[in-house]
Short mmCIF file of C-alpha atoms and ligand atoms in Angstrom, two decimals:
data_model
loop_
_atom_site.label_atom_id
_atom_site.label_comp_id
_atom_site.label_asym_id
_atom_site.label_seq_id
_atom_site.Cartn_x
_atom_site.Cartn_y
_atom_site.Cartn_z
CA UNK A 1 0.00 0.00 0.00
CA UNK A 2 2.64 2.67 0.88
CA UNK A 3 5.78 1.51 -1.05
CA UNK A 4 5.77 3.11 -3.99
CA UNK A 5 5.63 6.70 -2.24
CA UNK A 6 7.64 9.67 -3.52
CA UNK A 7 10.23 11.37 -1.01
CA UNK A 8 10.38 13.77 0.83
CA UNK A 9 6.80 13.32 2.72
CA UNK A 10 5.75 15.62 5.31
CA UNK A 11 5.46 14.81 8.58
CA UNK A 12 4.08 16.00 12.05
CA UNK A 13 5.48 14.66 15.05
CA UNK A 14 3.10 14.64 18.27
CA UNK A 15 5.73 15.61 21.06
CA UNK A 16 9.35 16.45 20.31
CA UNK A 17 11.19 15.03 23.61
CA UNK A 18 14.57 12.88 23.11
CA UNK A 19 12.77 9.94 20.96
CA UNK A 20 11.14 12.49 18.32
CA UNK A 21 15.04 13.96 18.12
CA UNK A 22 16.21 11.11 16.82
CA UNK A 23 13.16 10.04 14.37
CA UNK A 24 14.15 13.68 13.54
CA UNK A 25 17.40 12.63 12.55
CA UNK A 26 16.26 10.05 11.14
CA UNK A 27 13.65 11.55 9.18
CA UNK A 28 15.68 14.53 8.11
CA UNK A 29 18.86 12.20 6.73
CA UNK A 30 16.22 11.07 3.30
CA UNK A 31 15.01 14.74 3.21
CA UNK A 32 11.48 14.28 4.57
CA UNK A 33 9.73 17.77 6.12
CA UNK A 34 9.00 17.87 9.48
CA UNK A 35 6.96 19.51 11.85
CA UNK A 36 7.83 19.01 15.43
CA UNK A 37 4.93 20.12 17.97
CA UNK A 38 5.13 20.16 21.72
CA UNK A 39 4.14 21.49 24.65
CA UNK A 40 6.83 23.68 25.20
CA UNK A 41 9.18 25.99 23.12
CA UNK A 42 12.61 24.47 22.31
CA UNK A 43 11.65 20.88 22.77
CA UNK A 44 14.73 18.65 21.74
CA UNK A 45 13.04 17.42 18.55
CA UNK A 46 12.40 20.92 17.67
CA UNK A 47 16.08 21.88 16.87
CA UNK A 48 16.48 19.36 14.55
CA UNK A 49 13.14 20.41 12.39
CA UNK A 50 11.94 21.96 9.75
CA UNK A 51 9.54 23.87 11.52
CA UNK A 52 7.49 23.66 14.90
CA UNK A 53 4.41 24.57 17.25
CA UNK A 54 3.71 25.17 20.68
CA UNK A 55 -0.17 23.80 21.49
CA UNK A 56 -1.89 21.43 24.50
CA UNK A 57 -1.50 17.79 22.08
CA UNK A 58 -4.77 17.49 24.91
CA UNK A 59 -6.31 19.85 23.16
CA UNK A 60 -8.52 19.24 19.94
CA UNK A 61 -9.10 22.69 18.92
CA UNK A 62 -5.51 23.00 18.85
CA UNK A 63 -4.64 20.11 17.03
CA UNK A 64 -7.04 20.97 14.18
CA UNK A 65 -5.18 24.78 14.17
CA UNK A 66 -1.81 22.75 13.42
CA UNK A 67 -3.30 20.25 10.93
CA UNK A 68 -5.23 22.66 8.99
CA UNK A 69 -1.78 24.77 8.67
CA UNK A 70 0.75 21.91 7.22
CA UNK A 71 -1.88 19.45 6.24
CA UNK A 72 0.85 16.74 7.22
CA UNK A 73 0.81 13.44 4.96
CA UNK A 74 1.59 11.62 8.65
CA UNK A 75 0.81 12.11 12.32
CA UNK A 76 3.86 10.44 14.27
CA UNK A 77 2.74 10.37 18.53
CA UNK A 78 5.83 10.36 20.52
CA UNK A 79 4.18 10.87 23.86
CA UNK A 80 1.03 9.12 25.23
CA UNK A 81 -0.75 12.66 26.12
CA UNK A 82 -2.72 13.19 23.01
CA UNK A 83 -6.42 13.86 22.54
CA UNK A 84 -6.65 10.76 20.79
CA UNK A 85 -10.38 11.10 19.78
CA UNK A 86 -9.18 14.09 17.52
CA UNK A 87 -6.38 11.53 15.96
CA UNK A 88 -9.56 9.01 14.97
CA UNK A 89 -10.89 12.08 13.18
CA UNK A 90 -7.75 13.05 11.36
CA UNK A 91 -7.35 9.40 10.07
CA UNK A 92 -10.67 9.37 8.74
CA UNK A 93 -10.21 12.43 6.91
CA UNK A 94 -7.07 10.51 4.94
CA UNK A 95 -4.39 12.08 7.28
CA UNK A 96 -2.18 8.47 8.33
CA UNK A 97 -1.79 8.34 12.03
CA UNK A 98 1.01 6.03 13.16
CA UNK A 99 0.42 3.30 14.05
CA UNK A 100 -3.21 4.06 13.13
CA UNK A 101 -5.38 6.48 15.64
CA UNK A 102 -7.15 3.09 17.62
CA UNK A 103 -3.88 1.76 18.56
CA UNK A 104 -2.94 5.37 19.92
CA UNK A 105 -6.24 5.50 21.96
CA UNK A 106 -6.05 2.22 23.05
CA UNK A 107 -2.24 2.85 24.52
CA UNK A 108 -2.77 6.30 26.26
CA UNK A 109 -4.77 5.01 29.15
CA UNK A 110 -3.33 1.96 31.11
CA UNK A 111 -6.60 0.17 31.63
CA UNK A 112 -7.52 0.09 27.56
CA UNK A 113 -4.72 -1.99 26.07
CA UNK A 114 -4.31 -3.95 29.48
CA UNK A 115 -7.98 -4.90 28.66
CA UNK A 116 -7.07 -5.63 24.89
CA UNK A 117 -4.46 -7.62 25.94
CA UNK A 118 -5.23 -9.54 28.88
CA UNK A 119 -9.04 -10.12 28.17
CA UNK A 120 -9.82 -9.94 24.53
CA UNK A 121 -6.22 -11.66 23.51
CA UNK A 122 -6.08 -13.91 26.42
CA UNK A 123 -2.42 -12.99 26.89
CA UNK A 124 -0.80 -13.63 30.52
CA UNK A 125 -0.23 -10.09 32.71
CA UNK A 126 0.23 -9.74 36.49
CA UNK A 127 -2.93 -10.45 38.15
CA UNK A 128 -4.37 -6.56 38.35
CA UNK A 129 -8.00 -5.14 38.75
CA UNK A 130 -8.58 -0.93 39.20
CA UNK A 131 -9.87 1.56 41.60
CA UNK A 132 -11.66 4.70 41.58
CA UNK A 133 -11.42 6.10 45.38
CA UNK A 134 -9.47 5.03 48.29
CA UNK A 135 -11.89 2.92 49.93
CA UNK A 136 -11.83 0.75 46.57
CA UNK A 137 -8.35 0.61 46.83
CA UNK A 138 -8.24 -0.73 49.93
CA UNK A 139 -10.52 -4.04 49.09
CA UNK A 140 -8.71 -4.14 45.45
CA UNK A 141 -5.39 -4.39 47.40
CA UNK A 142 -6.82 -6.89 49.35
CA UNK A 143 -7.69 -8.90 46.83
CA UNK A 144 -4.76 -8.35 44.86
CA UNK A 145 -2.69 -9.18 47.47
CA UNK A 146 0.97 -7.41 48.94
CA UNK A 147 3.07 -6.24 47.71
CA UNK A 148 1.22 -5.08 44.51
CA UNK A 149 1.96 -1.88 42.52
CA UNK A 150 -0.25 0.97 42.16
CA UNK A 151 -0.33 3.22 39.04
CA UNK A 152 -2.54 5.85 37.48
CA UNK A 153 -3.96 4.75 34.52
CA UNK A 154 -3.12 7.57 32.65
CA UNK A 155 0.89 8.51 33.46
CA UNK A 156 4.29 7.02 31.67
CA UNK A 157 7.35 7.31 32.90
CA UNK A 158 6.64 5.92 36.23
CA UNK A 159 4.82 9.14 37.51
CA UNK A 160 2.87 8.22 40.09
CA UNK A 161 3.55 4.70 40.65
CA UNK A 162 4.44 3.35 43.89
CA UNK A 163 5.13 -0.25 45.04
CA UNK A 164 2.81 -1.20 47.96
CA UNK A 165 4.48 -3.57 50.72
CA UNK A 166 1.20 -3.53 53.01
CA UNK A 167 -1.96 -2.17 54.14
CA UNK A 168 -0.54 1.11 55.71
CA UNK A 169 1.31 2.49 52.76
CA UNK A 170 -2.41 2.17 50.89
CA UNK A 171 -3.59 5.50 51.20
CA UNK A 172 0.12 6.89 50.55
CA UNK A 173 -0.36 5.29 47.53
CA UNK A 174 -3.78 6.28 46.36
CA UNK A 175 -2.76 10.51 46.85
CA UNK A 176 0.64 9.91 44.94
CA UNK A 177 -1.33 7.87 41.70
CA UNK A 178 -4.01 10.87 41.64
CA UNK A 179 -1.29 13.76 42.52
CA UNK A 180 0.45 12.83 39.50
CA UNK A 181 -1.92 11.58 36.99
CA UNK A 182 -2.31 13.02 33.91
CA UNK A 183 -5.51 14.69 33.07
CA UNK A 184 -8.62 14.40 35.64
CA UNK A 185 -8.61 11.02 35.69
CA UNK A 186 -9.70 9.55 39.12
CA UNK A 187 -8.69 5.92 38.67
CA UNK A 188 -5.81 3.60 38.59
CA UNK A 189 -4.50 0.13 37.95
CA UNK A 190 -3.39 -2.21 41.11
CA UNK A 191 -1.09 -5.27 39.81
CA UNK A 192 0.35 -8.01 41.48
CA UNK A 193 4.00 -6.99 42.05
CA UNK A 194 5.86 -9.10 39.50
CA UNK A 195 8.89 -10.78 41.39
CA UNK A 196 11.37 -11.15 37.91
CA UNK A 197 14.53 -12.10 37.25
CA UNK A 198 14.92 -9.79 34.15
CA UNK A 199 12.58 -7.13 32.00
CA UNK A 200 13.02 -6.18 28.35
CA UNK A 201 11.37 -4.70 25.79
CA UNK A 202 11.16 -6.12 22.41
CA UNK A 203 11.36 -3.85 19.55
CA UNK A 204 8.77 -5.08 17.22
CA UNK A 205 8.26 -3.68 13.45
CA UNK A 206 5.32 -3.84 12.04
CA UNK A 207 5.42 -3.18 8.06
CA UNK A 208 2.64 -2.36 5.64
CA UNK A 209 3.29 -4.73 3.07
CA UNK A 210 6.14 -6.73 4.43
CA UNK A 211 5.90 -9.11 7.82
CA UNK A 212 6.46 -8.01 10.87
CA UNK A 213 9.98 -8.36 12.31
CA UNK A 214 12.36 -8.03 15.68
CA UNK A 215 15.23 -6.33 17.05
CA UNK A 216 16.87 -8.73 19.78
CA UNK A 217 15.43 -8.26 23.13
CA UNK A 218 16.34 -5.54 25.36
CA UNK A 219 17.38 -6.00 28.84
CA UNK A 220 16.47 -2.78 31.36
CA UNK A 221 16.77 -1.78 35.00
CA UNK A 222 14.41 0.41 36.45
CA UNK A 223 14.29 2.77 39.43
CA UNK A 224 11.10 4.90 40.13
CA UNK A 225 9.41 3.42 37.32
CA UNK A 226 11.34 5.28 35.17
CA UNK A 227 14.44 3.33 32.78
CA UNK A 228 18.20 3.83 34.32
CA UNK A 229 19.92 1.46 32.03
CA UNK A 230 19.37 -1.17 29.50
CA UNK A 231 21.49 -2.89 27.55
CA UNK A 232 21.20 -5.69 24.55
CA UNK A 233 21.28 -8.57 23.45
CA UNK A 234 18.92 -8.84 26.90
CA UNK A 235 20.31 -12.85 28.79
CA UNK A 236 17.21 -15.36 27.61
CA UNK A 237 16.54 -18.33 26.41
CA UNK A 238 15.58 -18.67 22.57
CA UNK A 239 12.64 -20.28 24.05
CA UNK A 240 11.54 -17.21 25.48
CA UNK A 241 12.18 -15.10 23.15
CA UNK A 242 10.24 -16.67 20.55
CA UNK A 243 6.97 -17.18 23.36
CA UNK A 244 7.83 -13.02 23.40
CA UNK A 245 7.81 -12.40 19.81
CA UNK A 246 4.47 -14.34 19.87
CA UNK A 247 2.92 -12.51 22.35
CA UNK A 248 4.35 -8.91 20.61
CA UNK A 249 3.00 -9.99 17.21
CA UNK A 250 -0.85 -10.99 18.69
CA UNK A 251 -0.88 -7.28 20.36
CA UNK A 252 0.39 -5.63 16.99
CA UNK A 253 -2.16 -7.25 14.37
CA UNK A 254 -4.67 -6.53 16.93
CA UNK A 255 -3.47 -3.09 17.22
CA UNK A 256 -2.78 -2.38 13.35
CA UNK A 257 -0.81 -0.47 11.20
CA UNK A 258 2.62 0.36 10.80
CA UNK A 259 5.82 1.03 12.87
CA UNK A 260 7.27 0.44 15.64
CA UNK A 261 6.54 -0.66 19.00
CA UNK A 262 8.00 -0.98 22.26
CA UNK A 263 6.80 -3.96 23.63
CA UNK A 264 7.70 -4.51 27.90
CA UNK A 265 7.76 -8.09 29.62
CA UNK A 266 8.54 -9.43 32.74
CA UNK A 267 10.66 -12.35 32.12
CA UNK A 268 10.70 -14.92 35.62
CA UNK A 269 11.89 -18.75 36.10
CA UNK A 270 9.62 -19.96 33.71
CA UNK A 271 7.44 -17.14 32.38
CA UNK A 272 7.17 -14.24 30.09
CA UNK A 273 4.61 -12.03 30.96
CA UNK A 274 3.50 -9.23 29.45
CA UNK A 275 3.62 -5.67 30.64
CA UNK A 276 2.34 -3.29 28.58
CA UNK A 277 3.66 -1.69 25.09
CA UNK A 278 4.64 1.90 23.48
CA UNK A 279 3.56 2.44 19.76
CA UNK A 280 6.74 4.37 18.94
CA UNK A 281 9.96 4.09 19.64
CA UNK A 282 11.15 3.35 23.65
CA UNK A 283 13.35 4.93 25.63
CA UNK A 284 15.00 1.45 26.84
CA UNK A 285 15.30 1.74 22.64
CA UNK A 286 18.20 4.06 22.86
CA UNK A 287 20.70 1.97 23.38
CA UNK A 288 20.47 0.64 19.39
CA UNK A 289 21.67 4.24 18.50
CA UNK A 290 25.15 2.30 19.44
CA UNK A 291 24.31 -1.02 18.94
CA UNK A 292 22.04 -1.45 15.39
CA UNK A 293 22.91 -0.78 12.03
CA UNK A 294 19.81 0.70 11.89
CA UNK A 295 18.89 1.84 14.75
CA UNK A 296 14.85 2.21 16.35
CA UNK A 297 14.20 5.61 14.75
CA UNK A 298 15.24 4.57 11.70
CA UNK A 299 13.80 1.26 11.76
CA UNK A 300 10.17 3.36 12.80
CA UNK A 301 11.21 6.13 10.01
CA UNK A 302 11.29 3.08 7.44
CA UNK A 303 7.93 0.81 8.63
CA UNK A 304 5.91 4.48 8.18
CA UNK A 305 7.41 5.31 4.84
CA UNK A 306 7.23 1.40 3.71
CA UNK A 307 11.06 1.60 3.16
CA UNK A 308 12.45 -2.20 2.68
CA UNK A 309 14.05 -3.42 5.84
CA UNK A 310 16.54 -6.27 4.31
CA UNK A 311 18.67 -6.65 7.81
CA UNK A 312 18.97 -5.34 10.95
CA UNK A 313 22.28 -6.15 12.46
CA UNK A 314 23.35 -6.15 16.10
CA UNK A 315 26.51 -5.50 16.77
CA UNK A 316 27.31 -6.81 20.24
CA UNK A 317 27.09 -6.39 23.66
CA UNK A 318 26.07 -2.70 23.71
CA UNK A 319 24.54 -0.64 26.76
CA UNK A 320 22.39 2.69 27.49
CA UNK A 321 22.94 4.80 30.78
CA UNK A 322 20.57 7.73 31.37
CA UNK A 323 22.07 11.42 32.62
CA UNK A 324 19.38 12.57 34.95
CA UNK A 325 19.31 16.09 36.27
CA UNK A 326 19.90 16.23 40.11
CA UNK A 327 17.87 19.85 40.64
CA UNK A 328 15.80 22.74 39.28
CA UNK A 329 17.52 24.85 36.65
CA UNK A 330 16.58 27.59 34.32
CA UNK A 331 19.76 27.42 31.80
CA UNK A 332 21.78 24.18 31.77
CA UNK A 333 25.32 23.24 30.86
CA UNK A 334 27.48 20.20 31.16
CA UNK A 335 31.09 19.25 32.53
CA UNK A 336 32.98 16.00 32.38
CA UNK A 337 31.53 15.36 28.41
CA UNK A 338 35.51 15.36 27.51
CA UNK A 339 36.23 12.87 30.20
CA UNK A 340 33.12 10.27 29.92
CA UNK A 341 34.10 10.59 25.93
CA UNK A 342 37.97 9.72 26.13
CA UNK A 343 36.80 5.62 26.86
CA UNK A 344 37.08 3.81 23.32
CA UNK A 345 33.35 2.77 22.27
CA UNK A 346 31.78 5.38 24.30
CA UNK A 347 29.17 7.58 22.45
CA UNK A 348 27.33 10.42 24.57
CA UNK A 349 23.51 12.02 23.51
CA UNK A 350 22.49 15.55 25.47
CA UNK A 351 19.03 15.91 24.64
CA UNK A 352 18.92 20.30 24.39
CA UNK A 353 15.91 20.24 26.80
CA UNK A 354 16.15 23.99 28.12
CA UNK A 355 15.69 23.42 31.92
CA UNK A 356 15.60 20.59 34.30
CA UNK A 357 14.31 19.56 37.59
CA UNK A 358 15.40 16.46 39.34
CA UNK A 359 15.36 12.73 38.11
CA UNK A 360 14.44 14.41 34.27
CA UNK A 361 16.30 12.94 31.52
CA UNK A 362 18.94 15.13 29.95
CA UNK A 363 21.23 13.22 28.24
CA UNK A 364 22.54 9.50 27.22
CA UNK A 365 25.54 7.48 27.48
CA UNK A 366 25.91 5.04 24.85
CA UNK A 367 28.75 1.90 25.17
CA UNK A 368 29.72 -1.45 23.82
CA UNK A 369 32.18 -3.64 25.23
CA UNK A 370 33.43 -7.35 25.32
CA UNK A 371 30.49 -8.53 27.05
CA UNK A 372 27.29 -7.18 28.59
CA UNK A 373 28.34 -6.16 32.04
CA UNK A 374 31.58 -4.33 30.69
CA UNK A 375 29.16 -2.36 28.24
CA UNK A 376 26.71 -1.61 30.98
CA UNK A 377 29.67 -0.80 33.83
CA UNK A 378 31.19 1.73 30.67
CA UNK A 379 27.72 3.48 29.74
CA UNK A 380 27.18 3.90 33.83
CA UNK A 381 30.77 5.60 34.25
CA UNK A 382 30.05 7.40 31.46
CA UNK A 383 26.81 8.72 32.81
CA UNK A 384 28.42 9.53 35.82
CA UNK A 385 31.07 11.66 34.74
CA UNK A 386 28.59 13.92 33.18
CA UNK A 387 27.59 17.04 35.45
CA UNK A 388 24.45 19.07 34.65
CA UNK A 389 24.88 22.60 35.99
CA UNK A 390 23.89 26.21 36.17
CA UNK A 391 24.89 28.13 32.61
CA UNK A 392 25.56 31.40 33.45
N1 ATP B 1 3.42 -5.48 38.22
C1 ATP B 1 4.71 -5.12 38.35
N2 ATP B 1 5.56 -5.92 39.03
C2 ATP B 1 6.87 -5.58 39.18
N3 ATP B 1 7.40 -4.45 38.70
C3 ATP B 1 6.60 -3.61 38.01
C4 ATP B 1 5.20 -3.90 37.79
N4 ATP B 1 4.66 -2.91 37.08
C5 ATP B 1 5.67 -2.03 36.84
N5 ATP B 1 6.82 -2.44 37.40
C6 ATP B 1 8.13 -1.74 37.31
O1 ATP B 1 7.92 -0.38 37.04
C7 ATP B 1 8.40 -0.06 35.71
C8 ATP B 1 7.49 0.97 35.04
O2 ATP B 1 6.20 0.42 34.89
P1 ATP B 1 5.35 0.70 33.58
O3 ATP B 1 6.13 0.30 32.40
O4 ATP B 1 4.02 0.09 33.76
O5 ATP B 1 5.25 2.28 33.73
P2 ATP B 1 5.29 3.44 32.70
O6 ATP B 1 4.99 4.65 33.52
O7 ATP B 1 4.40 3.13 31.57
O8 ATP B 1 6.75 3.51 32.18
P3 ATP B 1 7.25 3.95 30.70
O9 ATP B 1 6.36 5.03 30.23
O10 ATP B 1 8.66 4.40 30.97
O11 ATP B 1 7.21 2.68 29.90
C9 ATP B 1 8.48 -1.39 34.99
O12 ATP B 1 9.38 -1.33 33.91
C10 ATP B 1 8.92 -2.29 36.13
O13 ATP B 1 10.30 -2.13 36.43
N1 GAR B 2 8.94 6.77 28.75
C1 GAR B 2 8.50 7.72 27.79
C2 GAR B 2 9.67 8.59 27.32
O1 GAR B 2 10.81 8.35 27.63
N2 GAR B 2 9.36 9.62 26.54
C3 GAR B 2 10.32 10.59 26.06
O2 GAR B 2 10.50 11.60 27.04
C4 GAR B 2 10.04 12.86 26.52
C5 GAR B 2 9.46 13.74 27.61
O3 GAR B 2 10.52 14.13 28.44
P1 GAR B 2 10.30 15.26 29.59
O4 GAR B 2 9.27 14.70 30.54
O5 GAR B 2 11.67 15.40 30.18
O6 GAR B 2 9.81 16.51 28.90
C6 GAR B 2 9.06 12.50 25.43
O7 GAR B 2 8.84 13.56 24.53
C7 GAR B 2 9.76 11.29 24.82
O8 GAR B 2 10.81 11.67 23.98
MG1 MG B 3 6.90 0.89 30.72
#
């Protein structure tokens, strides 16, 4: 259907954080137009566009302003925050949403694609029900069991998720999920606390007219909820990985379309379980900007245009280490890039975001080394020897 297009196309990203940078990149290196929109002015994929726009992506209104001015071939989400109704309308009216405008409602709201998943696909997931209020968190807990995990149903990135040991850190729990939930949603998901010997994502392509293909897993530590390192290939058995690729490719078809998709599982003893899934590309992803010859933006860049994908090629044990900021700042620079850089096989990514506050993401250390836990010990020292401070 889409692989005889002509280049360049022109496209309009939905958020223009670190991920939208790259596709940026990406996007940019075979000449396509892009439009980077965001929240905020100077957004990282911003400086790497051909234009951009400041609106609420929660806004319709808004969305229809920036349509109506490009009249984009593409709509590429790169955050979950969207008014995804408004999406469902822009595909009907011929616009191409990535991966199509369903898949991007069903993946903004936790409880959705956990349904899709768990109930309509029958796929295995922690044990998890929801609550609206406190009091129905306390008999969902119950049921549940300790320690179980709390989350809004609307956040990413870990906001507002808290692991729950027992009954008294309940109501704790309940004001943190609606403090930082996005939007006025009053409800969140309680799973049973997954007790796994490894998590990865799998990077899963889907193609228009070609079938639908995998990067080699992912492995990733996480602190907060929120990604700290990952690394690849991710320690599992083939076994595994094929009962993952299975699992990835149900929730794809059922979602549709084209690109690619960040699928999370909890891999124990015996089990893979899935987690949940991003329809674009995942931070955890960043570490094929070292180890891929193509890496997940391009791969994404490709499945949208219906490029051919002939290979994909890893290159080793390769690892990702995130540079978080440490505290509020207006105007940011950053020491100790010369030092973390002198290491052979040591890349570095600062993302251009134009202020931080703690634990946000500024920045990427990239590695590859003789084996997995010399790449991920190189990408950490890396990290580390990066300083985020006051530019002035
Ligand atoms: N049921 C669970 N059992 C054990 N650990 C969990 C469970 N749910 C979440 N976690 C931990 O918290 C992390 C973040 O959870 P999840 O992926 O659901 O949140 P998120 O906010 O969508 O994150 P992101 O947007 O970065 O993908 C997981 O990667 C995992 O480390
Ligand atoms: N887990 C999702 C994720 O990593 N998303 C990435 O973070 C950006 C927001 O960063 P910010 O909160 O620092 O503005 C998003 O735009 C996306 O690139
Ligand atoms: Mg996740």
């Amino acid at each position: 259907m889409k692989n005889s297009m002509k280049l360049p196309q022109k496209l309009m990203l939905l958020g223009a954080g670190e991920l939208g940078k790259e596709f940026v990149i990406a996007a940019q290196r075979l000449g396509n137009y892009v439009i980077a929109v965001d929240r905020y002015a100077d957004a990282p994929a911003m400086q790497v566009a051909d234009c951009s726009e400041v609106i609420s992506m929660l806004s319709a209104d808004d969305l229809e302003a920036v349509v109506a001015k490009y009249k984009p071939d593409f709509i590429i989400p790169e955050i979950e925050a969207i008014r995804t109704e408004k999406l469902i309308e822009f595909e009907q009216r011929g616009i191409t949403v990535i991966p199509t405008a369903a898949a991007t409602n069903y993946t903004m709201n936790r409880d959705r694609i956990r349904e899709l998943a768990s109930k309509k696909l029958g796929i295995r997931t922690a044990k998890y029900d929801y609550a609206t209020s406190e009091e129905e968190l306390i008999a969902v807990s119950d049921e549940i069991g300790f320690p179980n995990v709390v989350k809004p149903v609307m956040s990413s990135s870990g906001k507002g998720q808290s692991v729950v040991k027992d009954k008294s850190e309940v109501e704790q729990a309940w004001k943190y999920a609606i403090a930082n939930s996005r939007g006025d949603s009053q409800k969140v998901i309680v799973e049973e606390f997954i007790d796994f010997e490894i998590e990865i994502t799998l990077l899963t392509i889907k193609q228009w007219n070609a079938p639908t293909i995998f990067c080699s897993p992912i492995g990733h530590r996480q602190e907060r909820g929120d990604y700290q390192e990952s690394w690849q290939p991710a320690e599992i058995s083939d076994e595994m990985i094929l009962s993952a690729q299975s699992i990835a490719k149900k929730v794809t078809d059922a979602l549709g379309g084209a690109g690619i998709f960040g699928v999370e599982f909890f891999i124990t003893k015996d089990e893979v379980i899935f987690s949940e899934l991003s329809p674009r590309p995942h931070d955890t992803g960043m570490v094929t900007l070292i180890s891929q010859n193509l890496n997940e933006f391009e791969l994404h860049l490709r499945a949208i245009l219906g490029l051919p994908i002939p290979n994909i090629e890893q290159f080793g044990f390769s690892a990702s280490a995130v540079i978080l900021a440490t505290e509020q700042l207006d105007s940011i620079a950053f020491t100790g890039v010369a030092e973390a850089l002198s290491e052979k096989d040591v890349d570095i990514r600062l993302f251009g975001k134009p202020n931080a506050h703690p634990y946000r993401r500024m920045g990427v250390a990239l590695a590859k080394g003789n084996n997995i836990l010399e790449a991920r010990e190189k990408a950490k020292r890396a990290a580390n020897q990066v300083k985020i401070i006051r530019n002035d």
